[in-house]
Amino acid sequence: MALESLALRRPDDWHVHLRDGDMLAAVAPWTARQFARAIVMPNLDPPVTSVAAAAGYRARILGALAPDSGFEPLMTCYLTDQADPDEIERGFREHVWVAAKLYPANATTNSALGVTDIANIYPALERMQACRMVLCVHGEVTVPQVDVFDREAVFVERVLARLVRDLPELRIVLEHITTQEAADFVEHAGPNIAATITPQHLHLNRNALFAGGLRPHAYCLPVVKRERHRQAVRAAATSGSPKFFLGTDSAPHPRHAKESACGCAGIFNAPFALESYATVFEEEGAIDRLEGFASEHGARFYGIELNQGTIVLDRVDVEVPERITTGGIELVPFHAGQRLGWRLAAE
Ligand code: NCD
Ligand code: ZN
């Protein structure tokens, strides 16, 4: 008999963009409803590069939520060419942030101040290795000569492999993996190397970008890849390996900024993220592995206690709305207009 409901240890989101200001107020409750904790990306404008900026941002996130939400934002530091090892270690020791994020310069949204050459941040990375702080990596090269669909695989081969050789104990999360090459690298690396996986890279291949016309709401970075890569990422997510865990990369942009002649990269998947992942795990015959992926592997990798309490997913169809409008901001959620076969039960 098919499962009628599924109880899971309360899950976490190990990669999310909550933005700031009105957008933060609009999107944070969706993440807090689904997840106990989340690793919050620092690519604000200006980016979160100091302990003071991260503490202030954390306070604004909590201020955007109901006082009893129970949600815990886990903050990150944005690495620039000028990254200061002392400041990075101080934020970690003072429990302001848990990780630092490497954006190669100009790889994605608000990454203009990112790192131009990884050699520039070796002092910071050596310090992080020494204090066992996690490095989150946007794994794409940005040289224009490399085809956009190859940027992750080339990053793994040229940059990540060297980084792991040079700093063999550094704890690294390769974020939002999209390729067979990335999945294989992480699987065969040591236990200090892990990866997050988004719902969109489990559901979409690159045909989705062009299905009957140009589809801006399927556009994110790293861009979705060929079907064989989607299959490899699905296999990794559902393998049960503790190296792979949930990171939505929910990245909201207003509808008008997506539906534009130069549309922004990012998919807003926070409202139905667990439902979206559950659909994939069920299709793969691995629903019993969803809890490890969503609620255990990430916390263990980061060395943080597992959450107490459970959430319940009911086997009830849920219609994903075409649009979600909050506080005057119009957003198009992932799976807009579609039906998913699971629904997160209200508490
Ligand atoms: C993210 C954003 O909009 O901040 N966009 C995206 O497509 N994922 C940035 C990022 O994670 O690359
Ligand atoms: Zn992201």
XYZ file of C-alpha atoms and ligand atoms in Angstrom:
360
model
C 0.000 0.000 0.000
C 1.287 3.435 -0.833
C 2.269 5.727 2.002
C -0.478 8.148 2.993
C 1.800 10.407 4.936
C 5.462 10.747 5.669
C 6.908 12.039 8.938
C 10.429 13.459 8.784
C 12.795 14.905 11.318
C 12.522 18.675 10.864
C 14.693 19.549 7.843
C 17.175 22.341 7.098
C 18.003 24.257 3.925
C 21.764 24.411 3.444
C 21.673 27.134 0.740
C 19.108 29.900 0.408
C 18.862 33.538 -0.692
C 16.605 35.508 1.635
C 17.503 38.966 0.215
C 16.819 42.091 2.267
C 14.177 44.776 2.839
C 10.728 44.197 1.312
C 11.844 41.046 -0.515
C 13.163 39.555 2.742
C 9.812 40.220 4.385
C 8.028 38.590 1.444
C 10.115 35.406 1.225
C 11.533 34.597 4.685
C 8.244 33.175 6.070
C 8.153 30.602 3.238
C 11.562 29.251 4.185
C 10.821 29.368 7.932
C 7.611 27.410 7.347
C 9.506 24.562 5.703
C 12.870 24.548 7.456
C 14.225 24.836 10.998
C 17.506 26.389 9.890
C 19.039 27.662 6.696
C 22.449 28.694 5.452
C 21.776 32.220 4.251
C 23.774 33.432 1.275
C 25.627 36.745 1.676
C 25.237 38.130 -1.870
C 23.389 41.267 -0.865
C 24.229 44.623 -2.399
C 26.657 45.469 -0.805
C 27.688 41.929 0.117
C 28.005 40.683 3.707
C 31.768 40.802 4.243
C 32.107 41.806 7.915
C 31.041 40.343 11.246
C 28.997 43.482 11.942
C 27.165 43.242 8.598
C 26.324 39.571 9.171
C 25.042 40.225 12.708
C 22.887 43.075 11.406
C 21.540 40.937 8.571
C 20.709 38.103 10.949
C 18.742 40.533 13.124
C 16.811 41.783 10.074
C 15.956 38.195 9.088
C 14.622 37.434 12.560
C 12.759 40.749 12.498
C 10.996 39.692 9.296
C 9.598 36.575 10.998
C 7.024 35.994 13.701
C 8.719 35.973 17.151
C 7.738 32.324 17.661
C 8.853 31.099 14.210
C 11.664 29.048 15.781
C 13.697 29.595 12.627
C 17.466 29.912 12.960
C 19.369 31.700 10.175
C 22.927 30.396 9.791
C 24.979 33.211 8.371
C 27.811 33.239 5.845
C 30.642 35.598 4.980
C 31.141 36.740 1.369
C 34.757 36.297 0.306
C 36.458 39.034 -1.690
C 40.044 39.374 -2.901
C 40.652 41.342 0.312
C 39.246 38.659 2.660
C 40.812 39.135 6.091
C 41.649 35.852 7.879
C 41.311 37.475 11.327
C 37.833 38.835 10.612
C 36.694 35.505 9.174
C 37.931 33.558 12.171
C 36.446 36.105 14.600
C 32.953 35.797 13.068
C 33.231 32.026 13.319
C 34.464 32.000 16.923
C 31.768 34.501 17.942
C 29.121 32.266 16.301
C 27.992 35.024 13.946
C 28.631 32.936 10.836
C 29.203 29.252 10.192
C 30.739 29.359 6.717
C 32.238 31.598 4.059
C 31.103 31.726 0.458
C 33.337 31.775 -2.579
C 31.784 33.459 -5.604
C 34.136 33.643 -8.556
C 33.899 37.296 -9.653
C 30.907 37.864 -11.941
C 29.713 34.253 -11.818
C 26.160 35.131 -10.774
C 23.804 37.651 -9.098
C 25.697 40.256 -7.004
C 29.080 38.607 -7.460
C 30.949 41.554 -8.984
C 33.016 41.817 -5.798
C 33.737 38.090 -5.770
C 37.159 36.507 -5.996
C 39.147 37.186 -9.189
C 41.812 34.545 -8.508
C 41.561 31.891 -5.833
C 45.252 32.442 -5.022
C 44.200 35.809 -3.545
C 42.230 34.125 -0.765
C 44.649 31.349 0.196
C 45.499 33.069 3.512
C 41.774 33.122 4.380
C 41.275 29.524 3.245
C 44.281 28.322 5.238
C 42.814 29.938 8.333
C 39.428 28.356 7.651
C 41.087 24.972 7.275
C 42.837 25.468 10.618
C 39.653 26.418 12.474
C 37.507 23.854 10.593
C 35.173 26.437 9.106
C 33.183 25.379 6.023
C 33.820 26.909 2.595
C 30.710 27.094 0.378
C 31.616 27.263 -3.292
C 29.784 28.555 -6.338
C 31.598 26.195 -8.677
C 31.706 27.852 -12.080
C 34.573 29.384 -14.021
C 33.717 32.729 -15.544
C 36.079 33.032 -18.493
C 34.025 33.911 -21.564
C 35.834 31.288 -23.666
C 34.191 28.492 -21.670
C 30.701 27.546 -22.804
C 28.116 28.371 -20.146
C 27.007 24.727 -19.997
C 30.598 23.600 -19.292
C 31.477 26.104 -16.586
C 30.874 23.793 -13.646
C 32.743 20.811 -15.091
C 35.709 23.045 -15.975
C 35.680 24.556 -12.469
C 35.795 21.094 -10.930
C 38.696 20.067 -13.123
C 40.768 23.269 -13.031
C 39.979 24.944 -9.718
C 38.382 22.563 -7.243
C 40.751 19.659 -7.815
C 43.709 21.944 -7.131
C 42.085 23.510 -4.099
C 41.485 20.083 -2.580
C 45.099 19.093 -3.286
C 46.503 22.296 -1.780
C 44.223 22.360 1.287
C 43.404 18.700 1.870
C 41.651 19.213 5.202
C 39.500 22.215 4.182
C 35.798 21.451 4.577
C 34.117 22.331 1.278
C 30.499 22.287 0.113
C 30.205 22.436 -3.657
C 26.885 24.245 -3.938
C 23.975 23.425 -6.245
C 25.721 20.745 -8.307
C 24.380 20.226 -11.818
C 26.691 17.775 -13.565
C 27.920 14.221 -13.594
C 31.467 15.593 -13.207
C 30.602 17.430 -9.989
C 28.694 14.474 -8.534
C 31.561 12.097 -9.353
C 34.187 14.414 -7.902
C 32.337 14.820 -4.616
C 31.552 11.138 -4.326
C 35.198 10.147 -4.733
C 36.714 12.924 -2.614
C 37.381 12.654 1.116
C 34.709 13.038 3.793
C 35.481 16.779 4.073
C 33.945 17.396 0.615
C 30.154 17.508 0.173
C 27.542 19.040 -2.127
C 24.095 20.577 -2.014
C 21.418 19.807 -4.577
C 18.448 21.992 -5.590
C 14.963 20.863 -6.606
C 15.249 22.465 -10.037
C 18.369 20.495 -10.956
C 16.510 17.295 -10.035
C 13.421 18.191 -12.085
C 14.660 20.121 -15.121
C 17.022 19.503 -17.968
C 18.061 22.206 -20.399
C 15.142 21.564 -22.729
C 13.026 23.253 -20.052
C 14.647 26.570 -20.950
C 13.226 26.420 -24.457
C 9.967 24.455 -24.081
C 7.691 26.121 -26.654
C 9.532 29.423 -26.225
C 12.040 31.072 -23.925
C 11.266 30.186 -20.284
C 12.790 32.721 -17.903
C 11.434 30.991 -14.808
C 13.577 27.915 -15.557
C 16.698 30.064 -15.678
C 19.087 29.868 -12.751
C 22.822 29.531 -12.251
C 24.428 27.154 -12.664
C 22.152 26.742 -15.663
C 20.244 23.441 -15.934
C 22.101 20.844 -17.997
C 21.516 17.877 -20.321
C 19.316 14.981 -19.276
C 22.259 12.692 -18.501
C 23.486 15.214 -15.941
C 20.049 15.512 -14.382
C 20.033 11.735 -14.021
C 23.478 11.793 -12.383
C 22.379 14.472 -9.914
C 19.208 12.521 -9.126
C 21.272 9.394 -8.502
C 23.577 11.316 -6.134
C 20.722 12.903 -4.190
C 18.859 9.646 -3.711
C 21.948 7.450 -3.152
C 21.851 7.765 0.619
C 25.430 9.076 0.637
C 26.003 11.537 3.494
C 27.944 13.748 1.080
C 24.799 15.029 -0.634
C 22.210 17.164 1.079
C 19.373 19.588 0.574
C 20.093 23.157 -0.485
C 17.227 24.808 -2.329
C 19.127 27.800 -3.741
C 15.738 29.513 -3.618
C 16.667 32.810 -5.305
C 13.685 35.144 -5.686
C 13.601 37.952 -8.214
C 10.471 40.029 -8.903
C 8.446 38.717 -11.846
C 9.296 41.728 -14.007
C 13.035 41.151 -13.438
C 12.706 37.535 -14.615
C 10.411 38.299 -17.574
C 12.786 40.750 -19.185
C 15.082 41.139 -22.183
C 17.904 40.366 -19.724
C 16.205 38.205 -17.146
C 17.790 37.551 -13.742
C 19.080 34.104 -12.820
C 17.324 32.440 -9.907
C 14.327 30.243 -9.140
C 12.022 30.936 -6.192
C 11.345 27.431 -4.903
C 10.918 28.056 -1.158
C 7.106 27.745 -0.999
C 6.926 24.070 -2.113
C 10.523 22.905 -1.759
C 9.889 19.809 0.356
C 6.969 18.795 -1.826
C 9.233 19.149 -4.853
C 12.036 17.026 -3.376
C 9.568 14.393 -2.111
C 8.208 13.995 -5.637
C 11.690 13.224 -6.954
C 12.588 10.787 -4.167
C 9.332 8.957 -4.705
C 9.857 8.761 -8.469
C 13.291 7.276 -7.788
C 11.884 4.698 -5.350
C 13.924 6.292 -2.569
C 11.386 8.052 -0.356
C 12.990 6.332 2.653
C 16.180 8.286 1.897
C 14.553 11.719 1.893
C 15.019 12.181 5.633
C 18.774 11.668 5.488
C 19.081 14.099 2.567
C 16.780 16.741 4.036
C 17.341 16.488 7.775
C 20.552 14.654 8.680
C 23.446 14.741 6.216
C 23.821 18.525 6.190
C 23.756 18.974 9.946
C 26.289 16.189 10.384
C 28.593 17.711 7.782
C 28.417 21.142 9.420
C 28.889 19.542 12.847
C 25.597 20.943 14.148
C 23.033 19.018 16.201
C 20.178 17.386 14.356
C 16.820 19.112 14.797
C 14.257 17.792 17.228
C 10.637 17.534 16.193
C 9.022 16.312 13.005
C 7.173 17.621 10.016
C 4.580 15.666 8.062
C 4.110 15.451 4.323
C 0.624 14.216 3.385
C -0.076 12.480 0.141
C -2.476 15.134 -1.023
C -2.295 16.993 -4.300
C -1.155 20.558 -3.999
C -1.733 23.111 -6.743
C 1.179 25.484 -7.027
C -0.172 28.977 -7.754
C 0.843 30.857 -10.901
C 1.966 33.784 -8.786
C 2.616 34.628 -5.174
C 2.132 38.288 -4.325
C 3.204 39.563 -0.928
C 3.810 43.135 0.156
C 3.383 44.344 -3.422
C 6.093 42.006 -4.772
C 5.002 39.578 -7.441
C 6.879 36.264 -7.569
C 6.508 33.216 -9.785
C 7.215 30.079 -7.743
C 8.955 26.953 -9.075
C 6.319 24.527 -10.475
C 3.900 27.454 -11.032
C 0.575 26.164 -12.329
C 1.539 22.523 -11.735
C 0.310 19.943 -9.288
C 2.574 18.105 -6.838
C 1.566 14.908 -5.055
C 2.657 15.837 -1.537
C 1.679 18.630 0.813
C 3.424 19.849 3.943
C 0.923 19.579 6.781
C 0.192 22.702 8.794
C 1.710 22.505 12.294
C 21.342 33.353 -7.211
C 20.781 34.733 -6.851
O 19.893 35.220 -7.566
O 21.228 35.303 -5.864
N 20.862 32.981 -8.508
C 20.788 31.725 -9.001
O 20.441 31.571 -10.165
N 21.046 30.678 -8.271
C 22.821 33.365 -7.110
C 23.446 32.002 -7.152
O 23.282 31.193 -6.236
O 24.145 31.715 -8.134
Zn 22.609 30.428 -4.574
